[in-house]
GROMACS .gro file of C-alpha atoms in nm:
model
  284
    1MET     CA    1   2.430  -0.228  -0.887
    2PRO     CA    2   2.572  -0.164  -0.542
    3VAL     CA    3   2.357   0.026  -0.298
    4GLU     CA    4   2.504   0.137   0.033
    5GLY     CA    5   2.802  -0.088  -0.033
    6ARG     CA    6   2.593  -0.399  -0.104
    7SER     CA    7   2.537  -0.574  -0.433
    8LEU     CA    8   2.186  -0.665  -0.545
    9GLY     CA    9   2.337  -0.980  -0.691
   10SER     CA   10   2.420  -1.093  -0.338
   11GLU     CA   11   2.325  -1.422  -0.179
   12LEU     CA   12   2.041  -1.248   0.012
   13THR     CA   13   1.865  -1.131  -0.304
   14GLN     CA   14   1.918  -1.465  -0.477
   15TYR     CA   15   1.776  -1.642  -0.169
   16VAL     CA   16   1.463  -1.426  -0.163
   17VAL     CA   17   1.402  -1.476  -0.535
   18ARG     CA   18   1.461  -1.852  -0.502
   19GLU     CA   19   1.223  -1.880  -0.206
   20ARG     CA   20   0.959  -1.689  -0.403
   21ARG     CA   21   0.985  -1.944  -0.682
   22LEU     CA   22   0.930  -2.220  -0.425
   23GLY     CA   23   0.618  -2.045  -0.297
   24ASN     CA   24   0.772  -1.949   0.037
   25LEU     CA   25   0.710  -1.582   0.115
   26ALA     CA   26   0.833  -1.574   0.472
   27THR     CA   27   0.957  -1.227   0.555
   28PRO     CA   28   1.340  -1.222   0.572
   29ALA     CA   29   1.483  -1.179   0.921
   30SER     CA   30   1.645  -0.845   0.835
   31VAL     CA   31   1.311  -0.705   0.715
   32GLN     CA   32   1.135  -0.839   1.025
   33LYS     CA   33   1.396  -0.671   1.246
   34LEU     CA   34   1.335  -0.333   1.081
   35GLN     CA   35   0.958  -0.370   1.098
   36THR     CA   36   0.967  -0.474   1.462
   37ALA     CA   37   1.180  -0.173   1.555
   38LEU     CA   38   0.954   0.070   1.367
   39HIS     CA   39   0.638  -0.078   1.519
   40ALA     CA   40   0.782  -0.073   1.872
   41LYS     CA   41   0.882   0.292   1.837
   42ALA     CA   42   0.540   0.389   1.701
   43LYS     CA   43   0.358   0.189   1.969
   44THR     CA   44   0.550   0.328   2.264
   45GLU     CA   45   0.555   0.689   2.141
   46ALA     CA   46   0.216   0.781   1.996
   47GLY     CA   47   0.329   1.130   1.905
   48PHE     CA   48   0.660   1.037   1.747
   49ARG     CA   49   0.709   1.146   1.385
   50PHE     CA   50   0.950   0.944   1.173
   51TYR     CA   51   1.203   1.154   0.989
   52SER     CA   52   1.446   0.908   0.823
   53LEU     CA   53   1.269   0.637   0.627
   54TYR     CA   54   1.336   0.698   0.258
   55ASP     CA   55   1.669   0.513   0.248
   56LYS     CA   56   1.499   0.206   0.397
   57ILE     CA   57   1.269   0.179   0.094
   58TYR     CA   58   1.553   0.108  -0.150
   59ARG     CA   59   1.738  -0.128   0.080
   60GLU     CA   60   1.838  -0.452  -0.093
   61ASP     CA   61   1.637  -0.682   0.132
   62ILE     CA   62   1.329  -0.458   0.123
   63LEU     CA   63   1.319  -0.434  -0.257
   64ALA     CA   64   1.389  -0.805  -0.301
   65HIS     CA   65   1.104  -0.902  -0.068
   66ALA     CA   66   0.872  -0.646  -0.229
   67TYR     CA   67   0.947  -0.799  -0.569
   68ALA     CA   68   0.874  -1.148  -0.434
   69GLN     CA   69   0.540  -1.033  -0.293
   70CYS     CA   70   0.436  -0.863  -0.617
   71CYS     CA   71   0.541  -1.164  -0.820
   72SER     CA   72   0.335  -1.398  -0.601
   73ASN     CA   73   0.030  -1.176  -0.662
   74LYS     CA   74   0.097  -1.192  -1.038
   75GLY     CA   75  -0.131  -0.936  -1.201
   76ALA     CA   76  -0.149  -0.783  -1.545
   77PRO     CA   77   0.120  -0.553  -1.685
   78GLY     CA   78   0.087  -0.176  -1.677
   79VAL     CA   79   0.120   0.079  -1.957
   80ASP     CA   80   0.474  -0.037  -2.042
   81GLY     CA   81   0.360  -0.394  -2.108
   82GLN     CA   82   0.636  -0.540  -1.890
   83ASN     CA   83   0.553  -0.856  -1.695
   84PHE     CA   84   0.747  -1.072  -1.453
   85SER     CA   85   0.863  -1.307  -1.726
   86ASP     CA   86   1.025  -1.013  -1.903
   87ILE     CA   87   1.204  -0.917  -1.582
   88GLU     CA   88   1.327  -1.274  -1.531
   89VAL     CA   89   1.479  -1.268  -1.879
   90TYR     CA   90   1.631  -0.923  -1.821
   91GLY     CA   91   1.768  -1.031  -1.481
   92VAL     CA   92   1.594  -0.971  -1.149
   93GLN     CA   93   1.909  -0.850  -0.971
   94ARG     CA   94   1.991  -0.610  -1.253
   95TRP     CA   95   1.631  -0.482  -1.265
   96LEU     CA   96   1.613  -0.430  -0.887
   97GLY     CA   97   1.953  -0.262  -0.890
   98GLU     CA   98   1.836  -0.007  -1.145
   99LEU     CA   99   1.520   0.062  -0.943
  100ALA     CA  100   1.725   0.103  -0.625
  101MET     CA  101   1.959   0.347  -0.797
  102ALA     CA  102   1.668   0.552  -0.937
  103LEU     CA  103   1.522   0.579  -0.586
  104LYS     CA  104   1.856   0.662  -0.427
  105GLU     CA  105   1.934   0.934  -0.683
  106GLU     CA  106   1.570   1.055  -0.666
  107THR     CA  107   1.522   1.017  -1.042
  108TYR     CA  108   1.237   0.768  -1.000
  109ARG     CA  109   0.909   0.878  -1.153
  110PRO     CA  110   0.594   0.661  -1.158
  111ALA     CA  111   0.445   0.567  -1.494
  112PRO     CA  112   0.082   0.642  -1.582
  113ILE     CA  113  -0.174   0.393  -1.453
  114ARG     CA  114  -0.354   0.172  -1.702
  115ARG     CA  115  -0.727   0.191  -1.644
  116VAL     CA  116  -0.953  -0.101  -1.726
  117PHE     CA  117  -1.316  -0.164  -1.638
  118ILE     CA  118  -1.446  -0.477  -1.468
  119PRO     CA  119  -1.816  -0.571  -1.443
  120LYS     CA  120  -2.003  -0.535  -1.113
  121PRO     CA  121  -2.291  -0.762  -0.999
  122ASN     CA  122  -2.539  -0.476  -1.054
  123GLY     CA  123  -2.448  -0.451  -1.421
  124LYS     CA  124  -2.233  -0.142  -1.385
  125GLN     CA  125  -1.859  -0.128  -1.433
  126ARG     CA  126  -1.587  -0.056  -1.179
  127PRO     CA  127  -1.271   0.126  -1.293
  128LEU     CA  128  -0.954  -0.057  -1.195
  129GLY     CA  129  -0.609   0.101  -1.208
  130ILE     CA  130  -0.313  -0.121  -1.301
  131SER     CA  131   0.030   0.018  -1.219
  132THR     CA  132   0.348  -0.104  -1.386
  133VAL     CA  133   0.540  -0.382  -1.215
  134ARG     CA  134   0.815  -0.131  -1.137
  135ASP     CA  135   0.572   0.097  -0.956
  136ARG     CA  136   0.401  -0.192  -0.777
  137VAL     CA  137   0.734  -0.313  -0.641
  138CYS     CA  138   0.822   0.039  -0.527
  139MET     CA  139   0.484   0.085  -0.357
  140THR     CA  140   0.515  -0.252  -0.185
  141ALA     CA  141   0.864  -0.164  -0.063
  142ALA     CA  142   0.725   0.159   0.082
  143MET     CA  143   0.448  -0.035   0.255
  144LEU     CA  144   0.696  -0.279   0.408
  145VAL     CA  145   0.851   0.023   0.579
  146LEU     CA  146   0.541   0.231   0.655
  147ASP     CA  147   0.286  -0.035   0.746
  148PRO     CA  148   0.439  -0.122   1.088
  149ILE     CA  149   0.419   0.245   1.186
  150PHE     CA  150   0.052   0.296   1.102
  151GLU     CA  151  -0.041  -0.053   1.220
  152ALA     CA  152   0.058   0.060   1.570
  153ASP     CA  153  -0.207   0.333   1.558
  154LEU     CA  154  -0.497   0.113   1.452
  155PRO     CA  155  -0.743  -0.016   1.715
  156ASN     CA  156  -0.844  -0.379   1.758
  157GLU     CA  157  -1.184  -0.307   1.602
  158GLN     CA  158  -1.040  -0.246   1.256
  159TYR     CA  159  -1.012  -0.546   1.028
  160ALA     CA  160  -0.984  -0.391   0.683
  161TYR     CA  161  -0.652  -0.428   0.496
  162ARG     CA  162  -0.460  -0.564   0.792
  163ALA     CA  163  -0.236  -0.870   0.785
  164GLY     CA  164  -0.401  -1.175   0.940
  165ARG     CA  165  -0.746  -1.013   0.954
  166ASN     CA  166  -1.053  -1.045   0.735
  167ALA     CA  167  -1.422  -0.956   0.711
  168GLN     CA  168  -1.533  -1.289   0.858
  169GLN     CA  169  -1.347  -1.208   1.180
  170ALA     CA  170  -1.518  -0.869   1.189
  171VAL     CA  171  -1.858  -1.040   1.170
  172ILE     CA  172  -1.768  -1.269   1.460
  173ASP     CA  173  -1.646  -0.972   1.664
  174ALA     CA  174  -1.971  -0.783   1.595
  175GLU     CA  175  -2.176  -1.084   1.699
  176GLU     CA  176  -1.989  -1.117   2.028
  177THR     CA  177  -2.021  -0.743   2.094
  178LEU     CA  178  -2.398  -0.761   2.039
  179TYR     CA  179  -2.421  -1.061   2.273
  180HIS     CA  180  -2.246  -0.865   2.551
  181GLY     CA  181  -2.502  -0.587   2.571
  182HIS     CA  182  -2.434  -0.358   2.274
  183PRO     CA  183  -2.757  -0.401   2.075
  184GLU     CA  184  -2.715  -0.134   1.810
  185VAL     CA  185  -2.518  -0.170   1.485
  186VAL     CA  186  -2.440   0.110   1.245
  187ASP     CA  187  -2.395  -0.017   0.889
  188ALA     CA  188  -2.228   0.254   0.683
  189ASP     CA  189  -2.058   0.247   0.346
  190LEU     CA  190  -1.827   0.518   0.215
  191ALA     CA  191  -1.919   0.506  -0.152
  192ASP     CA  192  -1.625   0.524  -0.394
  193TYR     CA  193  -1.392   0.606  -0.107
  194PHE     CA  194  -1.075   0.486  -0.279
  195GLY     CA  195  -1.170   0.666  -0.598
  196SER     CA  196  -1.252   1.005  -0.449
  197ILE     CA  197  -1.037   1.039  -0.136
  198PRO     CA  198  -0.920   1.400  -0.091
  199HIS     CA  199  -0.544   1.400  -0.144
  200ALA     CA  200  -0.473   1.693   0.088
  201ASP     CA  201  -0.651   1.526   0.380
  202LEU     CA  202  -0.473   1.197   0.315
  203MET     CA  203  -0.132   1.366   0.309
  204ARG     CA  204  -0.209   1.552   0.632
  205SER     CA  205  -0.308   1.223   0.793
  206LEU     CA  206   0.019   1.062   0.687
  207ALA     CA  207   0.221   1.365   0.798
  208ARG     CA  208   0.103   1.310   1.154
  209ARG     CA  209   0.351   1.024   1.163
  210ILE     CA  210   0.588   1.085   0.871
  211VAL     CA  211   0.804   1.396   0.835
  212ASP     CA  212   1.051   1.251   0.585
  213SER     CA  213   0.984   1.484   0.292
  214ARG     CA  214   1.117   1.237   0.036
  215VAL     CA  215   0.872   0.970   0.148
  216LEU     CA  216   0.580   1.214   0.140
  217HIS     CA  217   0.690   1.332  -0.207
  218LEU     CA  218   0.699   0.971  -0.327
  219ILE     CA  219   0.343   0.912  -0.207
  220LYS     CA  220   0.225   1.237  -0.360
  221MET     CA  221   0.369   1.135  -0.698
  222TRP     CA  222   0.169   0.812  -0.685
  223LEU     CA  223  -0.146   1.004  -0.603
  224GLU     CA  224  -0.102   1.251  -0.886
  225CYS     CA  225   0.026   1.030  -1.167
  226ALA     CA  226  -0.177   1.022  -1.487
  227VAL     CA  227  -0.428   0.754  -1.586
  228GLU     CA  228  -0.430   0.602  -1.933
  229GLU     CA  229  -0.742   0.459  -2.099
  230THR     CA  230  -0.785   0.277  -2.429
  231ASP     CA  231  -1.115   0.314  -2.613
  232ASP     CA  232  -1.291   0.058  -2.832
  233GLN     CA  233  -1.092   0.172  -3.136
  234GLY     CA  234  -0.757   0.129  -2.964
  235ARG     CA  235  -0.696   0.499  -2.911
  236LYS     CA  236  -0.520   0.594  -2.589
  237ARG     CA  237  -0.614   0.889  -2.370
  238ARG     CA  238  -0.442   1.015  -2.057
  239THR     CA  239  -0.597   1.216  -1.778
  240THR     CA  240  -0.496   1.337  -1.436
  241GLU     CA  241  -0.852   1.311  -1.303
  242ALA     CA  242  -0.830   1.155  -0.958
  243LYS     CA  243  -1.116   0.908  -0.989
  244ASP     CA  244  -0.990   0.555  -1.013
  245SER     CA  245  -1.019   0.245  -0.797
  246GLY     CA  246  -0.677   0.124  -0.691
  247ARG     CA  247  -0.503   0.440  -0.799
  248GLY     CA  248  -0.185   0.560  -0.636
  249THR     CA  249  -0.112   0.461  -0.280
  250HIS     CA  250  -0.162   0.126  -0.116
  251LYS     CA  251  -0.508   0.066   0.033
  252ALA     CA  252  -0.364   0.014   0.379
  253LEU     CA  253  -0.247   0.375   0.389
  254ARG     CA  254  -0.583   0.501   0.270
  255SER     CA  255  -0.754   0.272   0.519
  256HIS     CA  256  -0.562   0.451   0.797
  257HIS     CA  257  -0.714   0.780   0.682
  258CYS     CA  258  -1.055   0.613   0.655
  259TRP     CA  259  -1.032   0.507   1.019
  260ARG     CA  260  -0.988   0.869   1.124
  261ILE     CA  261  -1.316   0.944   0.944
  262CYS     CA  262  -1.485   0.653   1.123
  263ILE     CA  263  -1.362   0.779   1.460
  264CYS     CA  264  -1.522   1.118   1.392
  265ALA     CA  265  -1.846   0.950   1.286
  266GLY     CA  266  -1.844   0.727   1.593
  267SER     CA  267  -1.800   1.018   1.830
  268CYS     CA  268  -2.121   1.166   1.689
  269TRP     CA  269  -2.320   0.854   1.774
  270SER     CA  270  -2.459   0.850   2.129
  271GLY     CA  271  -2.213   1.119   2.226
  272SER     CA  272  -1.896   0.912   2.218
  273GLY     CA  273  -1.976   0.596   2.028
  274VAL     CA  274  -2.038   0.401   2.349
  275GLY     CA  275  -2.312   0.143   2.326
  276TRP     CA  276  -2.278   0.038   1.964
  277ALA     CA  277  -2.080  -0.235   1.796
  278SER     CA  278  -1.779  -0.058   1.647
  279VAL     CA  279  -1.627  -0.293   1.391
  280SER     CA  280  -1.464  -0.182   1.067
  281ALA     CA  281  -1.464  -0.449   0.795
  282ARG     CA  282  -1.399  -0.266   0.469
  283THR     CA  283  -1.480   0.027   0.248
  284SER     CA  284  -1.592   0.011  -0.112
   0.00000   0.00000   0.00000
């Protein structure tokens, strides 16, 4: 279907899908151009609040690249049972066109999240939320637009959920910081952070940069969507209880809110956090 005068059956979409099949997930130039512009604006104007982002989320190139990223990650189907093979049979361009139209007309609504439990090393179980492919693609498209903005606000010390960074690099950074005269390390863990994050605080944190009400509404829908469980007898139960790992928004957005918490904690240590190795690796 055409969106903003462009067809999702265009050569651009076909190219992105073809490159995904070949295992090449290089970000298209048009997406890079948008991300670079957003990051530059956020970096140069720390107090700037972005007011027109929603239409970028359903752009042809954004949705096509989001689909390619989700497909490369594979993953189990959500409550609707739809997988990537089903979408290939249905037609990727047709499927993306319908998603773009739903976003443009603001009729998009996220499906409930399928909750499964995976074993932990200590013998307990961790709840894992699995969104539908449709919702995962939409969330990824939103992150392609929002991530450059919040990335500009993050300090060099943060390694969690950032492109090109990992926990091993955080360990190396901490070691170098200790070697250069900062002998104290604070090891803290925010237990069940992603399962119990206060929604109101998260939304306020995002609103410091985003004033596009449609984008904020989209994120709020993901936070508040129901969770579906299946018991041992195959019976399904849905709840709106906000305790689920991987529920709703992308971890990078929640990590941005987490960093604000860490900043507050750091300022309480030795007055201003000076003198200790401040390195953020991850939250559980």
